[in-house]
Tab-separated table of C-alpha atoms and ligand atoms in Angstrom:
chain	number	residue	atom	x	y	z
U	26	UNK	CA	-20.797	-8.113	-13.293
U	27	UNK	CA	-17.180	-8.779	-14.495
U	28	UNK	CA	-14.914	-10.629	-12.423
U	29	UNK	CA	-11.317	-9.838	-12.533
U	30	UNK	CA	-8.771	-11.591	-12.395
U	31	UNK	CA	-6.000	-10.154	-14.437
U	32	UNK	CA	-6.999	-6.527	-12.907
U	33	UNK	CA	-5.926	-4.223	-9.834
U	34	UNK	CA	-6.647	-1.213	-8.950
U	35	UNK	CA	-6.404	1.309	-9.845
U	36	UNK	CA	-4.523	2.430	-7.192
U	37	UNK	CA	-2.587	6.156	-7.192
U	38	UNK	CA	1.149	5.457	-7.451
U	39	UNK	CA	3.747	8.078	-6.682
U	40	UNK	CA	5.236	7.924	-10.015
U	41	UNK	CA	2.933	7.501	-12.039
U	42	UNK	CA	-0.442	8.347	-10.980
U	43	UNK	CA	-3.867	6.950	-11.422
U	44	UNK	CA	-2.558	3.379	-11.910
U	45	UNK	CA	-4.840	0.675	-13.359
U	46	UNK	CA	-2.261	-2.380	-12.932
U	47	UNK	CA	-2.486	-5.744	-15.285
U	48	UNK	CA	-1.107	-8.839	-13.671
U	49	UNK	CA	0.323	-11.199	-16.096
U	50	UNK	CA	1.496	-14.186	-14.441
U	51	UNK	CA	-1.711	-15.639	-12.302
U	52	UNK	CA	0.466	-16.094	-8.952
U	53	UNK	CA	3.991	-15.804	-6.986
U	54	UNK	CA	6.116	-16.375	-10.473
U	55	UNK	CA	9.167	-14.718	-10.567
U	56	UNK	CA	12.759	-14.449	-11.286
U	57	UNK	CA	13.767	-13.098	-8.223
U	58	UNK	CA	12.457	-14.103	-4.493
U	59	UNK	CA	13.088	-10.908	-3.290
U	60	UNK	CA	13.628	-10.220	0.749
U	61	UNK	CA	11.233	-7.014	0.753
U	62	UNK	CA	8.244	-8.660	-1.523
U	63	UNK	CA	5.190	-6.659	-0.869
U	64	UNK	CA	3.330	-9.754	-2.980
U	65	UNK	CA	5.120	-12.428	-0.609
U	66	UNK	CA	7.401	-15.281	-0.869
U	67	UNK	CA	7.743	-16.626	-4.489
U	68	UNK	CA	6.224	-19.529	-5.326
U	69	UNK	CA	7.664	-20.660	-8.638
U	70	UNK	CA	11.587	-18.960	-9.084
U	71	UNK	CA	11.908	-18.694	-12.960
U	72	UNK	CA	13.948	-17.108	-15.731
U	73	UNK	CA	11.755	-19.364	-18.223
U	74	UNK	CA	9.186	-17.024	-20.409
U	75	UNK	CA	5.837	-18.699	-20.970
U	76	UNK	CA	2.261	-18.190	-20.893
U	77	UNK	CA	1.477	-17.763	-17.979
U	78	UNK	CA	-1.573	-16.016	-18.472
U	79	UNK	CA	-3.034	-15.863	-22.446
U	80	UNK	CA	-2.688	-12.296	-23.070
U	81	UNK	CA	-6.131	-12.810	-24.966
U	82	UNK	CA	-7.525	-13.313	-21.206
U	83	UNK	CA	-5.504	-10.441	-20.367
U	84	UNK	CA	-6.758	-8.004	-22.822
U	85	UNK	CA	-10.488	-9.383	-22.819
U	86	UNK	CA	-10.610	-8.544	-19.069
U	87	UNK	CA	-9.163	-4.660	-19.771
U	88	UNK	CA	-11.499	-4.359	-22.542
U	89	UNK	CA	-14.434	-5.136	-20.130
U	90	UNK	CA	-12.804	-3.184	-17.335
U	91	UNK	CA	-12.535	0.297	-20.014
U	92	UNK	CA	-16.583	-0.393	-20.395
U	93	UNK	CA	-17.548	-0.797	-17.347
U	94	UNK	CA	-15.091	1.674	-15.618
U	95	UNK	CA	-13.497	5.184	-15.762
U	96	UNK	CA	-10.318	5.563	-17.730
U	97	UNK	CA	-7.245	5.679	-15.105
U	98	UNK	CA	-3.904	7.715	-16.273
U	99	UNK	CA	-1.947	4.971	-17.131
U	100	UNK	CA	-2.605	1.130	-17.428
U	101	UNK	CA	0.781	-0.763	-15.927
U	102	UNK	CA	2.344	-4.133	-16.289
U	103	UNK	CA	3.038	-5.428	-13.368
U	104	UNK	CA	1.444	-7.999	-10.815
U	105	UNK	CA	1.943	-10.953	-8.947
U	106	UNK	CA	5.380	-11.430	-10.290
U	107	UNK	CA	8.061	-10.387	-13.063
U	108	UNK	CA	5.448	-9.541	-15.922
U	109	UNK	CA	8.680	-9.995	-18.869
U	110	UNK	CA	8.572	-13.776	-17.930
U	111	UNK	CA	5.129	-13.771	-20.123
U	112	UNK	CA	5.679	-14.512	-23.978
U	113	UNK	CA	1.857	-12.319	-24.703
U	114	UNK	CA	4.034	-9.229	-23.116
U	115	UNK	CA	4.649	-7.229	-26.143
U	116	UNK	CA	1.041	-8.276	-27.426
U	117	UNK	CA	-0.626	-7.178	-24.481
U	118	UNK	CA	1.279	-3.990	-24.383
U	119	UNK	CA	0.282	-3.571	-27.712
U	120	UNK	CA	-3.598	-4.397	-27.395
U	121	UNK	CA	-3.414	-1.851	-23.905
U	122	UNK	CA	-2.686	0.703	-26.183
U	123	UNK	CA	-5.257	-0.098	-28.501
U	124	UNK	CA	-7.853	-0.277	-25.777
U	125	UNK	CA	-6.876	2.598	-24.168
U	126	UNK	CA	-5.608	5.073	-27.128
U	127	UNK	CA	-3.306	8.209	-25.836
U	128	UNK	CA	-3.130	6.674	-22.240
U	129	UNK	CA	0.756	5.458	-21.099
U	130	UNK	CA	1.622	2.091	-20.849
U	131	UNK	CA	4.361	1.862	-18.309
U	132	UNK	CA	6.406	-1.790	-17.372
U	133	UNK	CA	7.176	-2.625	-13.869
U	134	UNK	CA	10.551	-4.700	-14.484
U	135	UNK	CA	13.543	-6.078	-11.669
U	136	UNK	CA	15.623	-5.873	-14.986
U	137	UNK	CA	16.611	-9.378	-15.196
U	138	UNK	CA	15.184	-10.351	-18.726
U	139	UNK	CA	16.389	-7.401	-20.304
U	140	UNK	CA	19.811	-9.245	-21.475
U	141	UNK	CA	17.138	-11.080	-23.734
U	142	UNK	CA	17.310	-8.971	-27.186
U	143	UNK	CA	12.913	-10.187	-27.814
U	144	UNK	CA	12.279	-8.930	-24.300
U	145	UNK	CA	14.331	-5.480	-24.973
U	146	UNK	CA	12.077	-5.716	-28.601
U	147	UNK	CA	8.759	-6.380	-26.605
U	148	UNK	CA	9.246	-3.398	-24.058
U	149	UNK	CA	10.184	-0.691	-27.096
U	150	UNK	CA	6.144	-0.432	-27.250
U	151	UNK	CA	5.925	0.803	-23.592
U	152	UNK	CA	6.026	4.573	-22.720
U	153	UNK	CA	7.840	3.646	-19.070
U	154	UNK	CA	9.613	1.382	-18.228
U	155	UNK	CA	10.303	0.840	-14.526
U	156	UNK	CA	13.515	-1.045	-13.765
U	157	UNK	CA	14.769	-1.488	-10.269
U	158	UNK	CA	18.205	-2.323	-9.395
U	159	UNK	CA	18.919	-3.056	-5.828
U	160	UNK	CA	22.572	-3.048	-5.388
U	161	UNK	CA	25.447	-3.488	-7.421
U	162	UNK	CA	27.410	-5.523	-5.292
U	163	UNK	CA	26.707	-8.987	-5.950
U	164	UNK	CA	26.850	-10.572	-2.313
U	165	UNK	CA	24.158	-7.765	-1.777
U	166	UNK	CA	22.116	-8.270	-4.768
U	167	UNK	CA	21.842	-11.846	-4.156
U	168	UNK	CA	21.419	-11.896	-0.267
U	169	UNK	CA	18.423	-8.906	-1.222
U	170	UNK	CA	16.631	-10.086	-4.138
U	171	UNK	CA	17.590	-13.871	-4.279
U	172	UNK	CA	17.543	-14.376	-7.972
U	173	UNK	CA	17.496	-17.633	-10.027
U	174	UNK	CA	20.537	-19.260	-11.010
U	175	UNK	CA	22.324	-17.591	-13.365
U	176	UNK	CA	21.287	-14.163	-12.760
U	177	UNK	CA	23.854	-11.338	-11.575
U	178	UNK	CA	23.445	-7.666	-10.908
U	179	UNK	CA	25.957	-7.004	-13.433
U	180	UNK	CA	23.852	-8.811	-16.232
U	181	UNK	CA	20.761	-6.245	-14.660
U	182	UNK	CA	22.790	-3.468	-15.091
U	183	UNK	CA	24.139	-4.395	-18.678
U	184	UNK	CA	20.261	-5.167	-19.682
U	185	UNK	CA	19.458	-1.844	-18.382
U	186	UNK	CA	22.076	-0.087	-20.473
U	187	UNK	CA	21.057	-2.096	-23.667
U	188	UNK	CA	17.429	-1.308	-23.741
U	189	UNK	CA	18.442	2.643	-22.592
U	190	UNK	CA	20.571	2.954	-25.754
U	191	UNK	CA	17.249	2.363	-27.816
U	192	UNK	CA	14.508	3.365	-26.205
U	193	UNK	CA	12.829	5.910	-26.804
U	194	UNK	CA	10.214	6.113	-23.666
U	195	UNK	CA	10.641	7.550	-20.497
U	196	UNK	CA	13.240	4.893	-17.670
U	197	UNK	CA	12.277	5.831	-13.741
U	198	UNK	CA	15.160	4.073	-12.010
U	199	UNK	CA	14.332	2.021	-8.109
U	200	UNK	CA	16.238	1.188	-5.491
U	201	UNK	CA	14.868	-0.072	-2.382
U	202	UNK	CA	17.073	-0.285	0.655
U	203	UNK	CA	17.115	-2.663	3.482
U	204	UNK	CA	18.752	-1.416	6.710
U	205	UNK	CA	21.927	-3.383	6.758
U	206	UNK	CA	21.852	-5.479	3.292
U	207	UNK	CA	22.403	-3.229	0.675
U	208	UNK	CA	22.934	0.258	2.302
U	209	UNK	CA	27.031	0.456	1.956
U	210	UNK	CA	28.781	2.850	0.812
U	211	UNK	CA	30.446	0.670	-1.733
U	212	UNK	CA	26.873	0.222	-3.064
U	213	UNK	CA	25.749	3.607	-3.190
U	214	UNK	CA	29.071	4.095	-4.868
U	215	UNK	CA	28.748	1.856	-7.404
U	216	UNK	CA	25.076	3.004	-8.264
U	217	UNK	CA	25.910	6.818	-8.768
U	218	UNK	CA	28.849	6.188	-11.111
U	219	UNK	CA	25.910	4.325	-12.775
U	220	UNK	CA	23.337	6.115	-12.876
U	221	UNK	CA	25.761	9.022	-14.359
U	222	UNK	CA	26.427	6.445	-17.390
U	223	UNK	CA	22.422	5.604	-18.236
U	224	UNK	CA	20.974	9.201	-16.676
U	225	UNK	CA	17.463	7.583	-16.203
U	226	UNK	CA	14.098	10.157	-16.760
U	227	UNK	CA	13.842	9.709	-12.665
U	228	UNK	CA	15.575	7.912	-9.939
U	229	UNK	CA	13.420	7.127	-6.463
U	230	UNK	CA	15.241	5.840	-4.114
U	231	UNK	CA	12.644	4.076	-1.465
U	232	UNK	CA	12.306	1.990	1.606
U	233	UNK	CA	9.873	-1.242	3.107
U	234	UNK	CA	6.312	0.516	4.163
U	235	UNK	CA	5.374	-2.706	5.620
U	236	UNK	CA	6.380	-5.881	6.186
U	237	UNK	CA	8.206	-7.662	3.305
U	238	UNK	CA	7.857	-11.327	2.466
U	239	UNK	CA	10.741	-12.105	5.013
U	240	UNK	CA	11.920	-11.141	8.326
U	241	UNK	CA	15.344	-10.254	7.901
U	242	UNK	CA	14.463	-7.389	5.743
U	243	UNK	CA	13.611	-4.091	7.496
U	244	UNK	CA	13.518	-0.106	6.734
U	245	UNK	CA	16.407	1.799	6.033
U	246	UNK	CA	16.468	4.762	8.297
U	247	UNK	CA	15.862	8.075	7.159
U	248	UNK	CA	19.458	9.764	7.180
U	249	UNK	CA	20.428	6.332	4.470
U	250	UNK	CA	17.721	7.257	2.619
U	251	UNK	CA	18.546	11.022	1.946
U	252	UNK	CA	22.247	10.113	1.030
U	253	UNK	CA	21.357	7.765	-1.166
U	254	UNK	CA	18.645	10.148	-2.641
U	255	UNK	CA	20.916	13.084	-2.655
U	256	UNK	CA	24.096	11.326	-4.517
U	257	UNK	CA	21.646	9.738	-6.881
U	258	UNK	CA	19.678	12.825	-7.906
U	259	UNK	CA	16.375	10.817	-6.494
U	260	UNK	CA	13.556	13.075	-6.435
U	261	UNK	CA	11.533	14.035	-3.455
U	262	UNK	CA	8.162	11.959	-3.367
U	263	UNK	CA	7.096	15.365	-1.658
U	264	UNK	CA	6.953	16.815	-4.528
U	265	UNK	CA	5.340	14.313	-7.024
U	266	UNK	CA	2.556	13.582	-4.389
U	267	UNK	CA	1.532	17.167	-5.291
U	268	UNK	CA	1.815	16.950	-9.263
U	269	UNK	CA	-0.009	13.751	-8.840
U	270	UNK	CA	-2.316	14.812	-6.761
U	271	UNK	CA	-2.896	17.703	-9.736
U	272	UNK	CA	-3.245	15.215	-12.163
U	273	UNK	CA	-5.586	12.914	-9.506
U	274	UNK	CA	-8.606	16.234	-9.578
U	275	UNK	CA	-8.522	16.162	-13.551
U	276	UNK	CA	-9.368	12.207	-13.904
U	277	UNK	CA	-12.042	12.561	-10.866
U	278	UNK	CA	-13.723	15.457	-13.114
U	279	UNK	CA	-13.778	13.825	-15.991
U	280	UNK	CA	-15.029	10.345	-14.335
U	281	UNK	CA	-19.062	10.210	-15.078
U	282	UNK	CA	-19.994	6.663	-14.422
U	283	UNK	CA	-20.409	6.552	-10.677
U	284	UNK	CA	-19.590	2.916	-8.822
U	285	UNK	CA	-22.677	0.517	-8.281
U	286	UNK	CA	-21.865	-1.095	-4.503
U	287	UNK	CA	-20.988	-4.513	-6.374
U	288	UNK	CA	-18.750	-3.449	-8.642
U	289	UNK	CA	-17.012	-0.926	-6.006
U	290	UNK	CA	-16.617	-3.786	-3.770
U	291	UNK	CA	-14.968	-6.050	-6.369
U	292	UNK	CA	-12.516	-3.143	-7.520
U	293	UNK	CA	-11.610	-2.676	-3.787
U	294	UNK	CA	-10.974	-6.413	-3.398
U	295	UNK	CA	-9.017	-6.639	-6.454
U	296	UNK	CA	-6.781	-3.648	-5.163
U	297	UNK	CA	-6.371	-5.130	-2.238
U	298	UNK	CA	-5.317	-8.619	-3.825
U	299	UNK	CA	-2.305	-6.803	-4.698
U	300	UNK	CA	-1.391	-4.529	-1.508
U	301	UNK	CA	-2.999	-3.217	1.621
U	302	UNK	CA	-3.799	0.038	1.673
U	303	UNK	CA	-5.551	2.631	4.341
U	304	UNK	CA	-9.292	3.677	3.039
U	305	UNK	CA	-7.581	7.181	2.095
U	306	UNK	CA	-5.413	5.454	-0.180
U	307	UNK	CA	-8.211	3.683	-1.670
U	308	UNK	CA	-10.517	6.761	-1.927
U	309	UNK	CA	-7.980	8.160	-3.647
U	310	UNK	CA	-7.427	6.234	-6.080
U	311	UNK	CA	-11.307	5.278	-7.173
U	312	UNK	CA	-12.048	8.825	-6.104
U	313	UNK	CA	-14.395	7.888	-3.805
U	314	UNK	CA	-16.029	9.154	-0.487
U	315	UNK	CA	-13.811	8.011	2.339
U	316	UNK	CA	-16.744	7.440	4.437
U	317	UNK	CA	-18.235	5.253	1.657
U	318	UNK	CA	-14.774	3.273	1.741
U	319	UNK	CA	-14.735	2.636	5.311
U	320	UNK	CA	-18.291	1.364	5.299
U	321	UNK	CA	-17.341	-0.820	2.666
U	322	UNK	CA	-14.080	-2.370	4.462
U	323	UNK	CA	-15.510	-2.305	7.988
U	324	UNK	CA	-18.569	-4.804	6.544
U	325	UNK	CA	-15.472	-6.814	4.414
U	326	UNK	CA	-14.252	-6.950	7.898
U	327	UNK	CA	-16.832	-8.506	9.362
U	328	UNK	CA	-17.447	-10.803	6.768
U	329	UNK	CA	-14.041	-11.903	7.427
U	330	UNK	CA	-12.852	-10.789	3.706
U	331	UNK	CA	-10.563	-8.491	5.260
U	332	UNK	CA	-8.013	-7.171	7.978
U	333	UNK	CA	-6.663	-4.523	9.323
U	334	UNK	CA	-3.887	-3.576	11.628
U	335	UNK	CA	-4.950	-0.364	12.783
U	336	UNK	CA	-3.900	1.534	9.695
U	337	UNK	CA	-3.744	-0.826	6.371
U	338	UNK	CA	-6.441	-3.115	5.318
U	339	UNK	CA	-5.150	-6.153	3.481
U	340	UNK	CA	-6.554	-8.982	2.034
U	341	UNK	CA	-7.697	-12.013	4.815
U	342	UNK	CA	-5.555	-15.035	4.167
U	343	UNK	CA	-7.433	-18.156	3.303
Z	18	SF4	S1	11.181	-8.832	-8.338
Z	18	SF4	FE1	9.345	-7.828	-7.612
Z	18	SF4	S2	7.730	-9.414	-7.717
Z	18	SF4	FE2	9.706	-10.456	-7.898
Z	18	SF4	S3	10.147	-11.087	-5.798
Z	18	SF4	FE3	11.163	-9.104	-6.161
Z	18	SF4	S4	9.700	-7.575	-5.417
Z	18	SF4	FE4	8.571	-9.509	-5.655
């Protein structure tokens, strides 16, 4: 039985369906320590690329995972941190593809390595790239997402542009709000005139689900969240639940390997690793009984492997 460690998921994203997410820097590594982290607090602030995981690791562990596993609807670079900090990123989108033929590769970016012409290079092999740009106004920007030295929204926004101008894939804009840090007017201002210059493939415009990495950041109420998502042309996650959900009943057909309990309790571990989730989320996503999930967590549970707060099972800290 494989162990994962590069692996999570897959887990069904709004966007972009049956995810299968590949982690690719090993822990809290980031250029950004944003407010809202769903990951938590960053542990190493960077704008320096290395190898922080060997994309060989990477790519040996999704070559295992395709064997072992059904195929998910698109394999996405993402993780623990800001996945353009690692130098093996254009390899290991490369390899994805390789290992997964005529599945999407899609980039999870906060947009602050795409000044850097090799990272722009690297991320032409995606099919989607995911940038996210907070706020535009740089007292926001930098009281939200805390960047390393150096870094401005500006320089985000200017990266952004860049890599649209060439790229030929499919760009699905972000913004997450935070009640009182980033929800002026002058921002959402800023961001429409914006995103009328680089007309992105899709623009969500989203909120904290749960608890971010710090106090001070909380939910943006609902009535922010529809102006902003009205003036941006955001679409309604209404809508995409039900083409994903579409797209959800084809992969669970054509899945034919069902889960042996071992390996179904290291995929829901490894999903976990990287967000809580409710056991519907998690059936889901592996397509799997509900009842079958709950067993599952409730004996994680009393092993101690896992909590839960009434409605989202997470990961126990050590
Ligand atoms: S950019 Fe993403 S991974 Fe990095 S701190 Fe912000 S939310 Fe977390």
């Amino acid at each position: 039985m494989t162990t994962y460690r590069s692996i999570f998921g897959p887990v069904r994203s709004s966007r972009l369906g049956l995810s299968l997410g590949l982690d690719l820097l090993g822990a809290p590594i980031c250029s950004m320590d944003c407010l809202y982290c769903e990951v938590g607090k960053t542990r190493t602030l960077t704008r320096e690329r290395r190898r922080w995981v060997r994309g060989e690791t990477v790519l040996a562990e999704l070559s295992a995972y395709s064997r072992e596993n059904r195929a998910p609807e698109v394999v996405t670079l993402g993780g623990l941190g800001e996945p353009c900090l690692n130098l093996d990123m254009g390899m290991i989108i490369e390899g994805a593809k390789k290992i997964h033929p005529g599945l999407p590769v899609a980039v999870l970016t906060n947009a602050t390595l795409l000044t850097d012409a090799t990272v722009r290079a690297e991320l032409m092999g995606a099919d989607i790239v995911l940038p996210s740009l907070d706020s535009l106004v740089e007292d926001e920007f930098a009281a939200v997402n805390r960047p390393a030295a150096g870094i401005t929204a500006a320089a985000c926004a200017r990266g952004i542009m860049e890599f649209r101008e060439l790229f030929a894939g499919r760009i699905f804009l972000e913004v997450l709000l935070c009640k009182g840090l980033n929800d002026s007017q002058a921002n959402l201002e800023m961001l429409a005139d914006y995103v009328g210059r680089i007309s992105p493939d899709r623009v969500d415009v989203v909120t904290l689900s749960r608890p971010g990495a710090y106090a001070e950041a909380t939910a943006a109420d609902t009535e922010t969240l529809a102006r902003f998502a009205g003036r941006l042309g955001a679409k309604p996650r209404a809508a995409d639940r039900q083409i994903e959900a579409g797209r959800a009943s084809k992969a669970e057909t054509a899945s034919s390997s069902p889960l042996t309990d071992e390996a179904f309790r290291e995929i829901v571990l490894s999903s976990l690793r990287r967000r809580p989730q409710t056991p519907g989320q998690i059936s889901d996503a592996l397509g799997v009984d509900e009842e079958r999930v709950r067993a599952l967590l409730h004996r994680l549970e009393s092993e101690g492997a896992v909590t839960c707060d009434d409605t989202f099972y997470a990961l126990a800290r050590d």
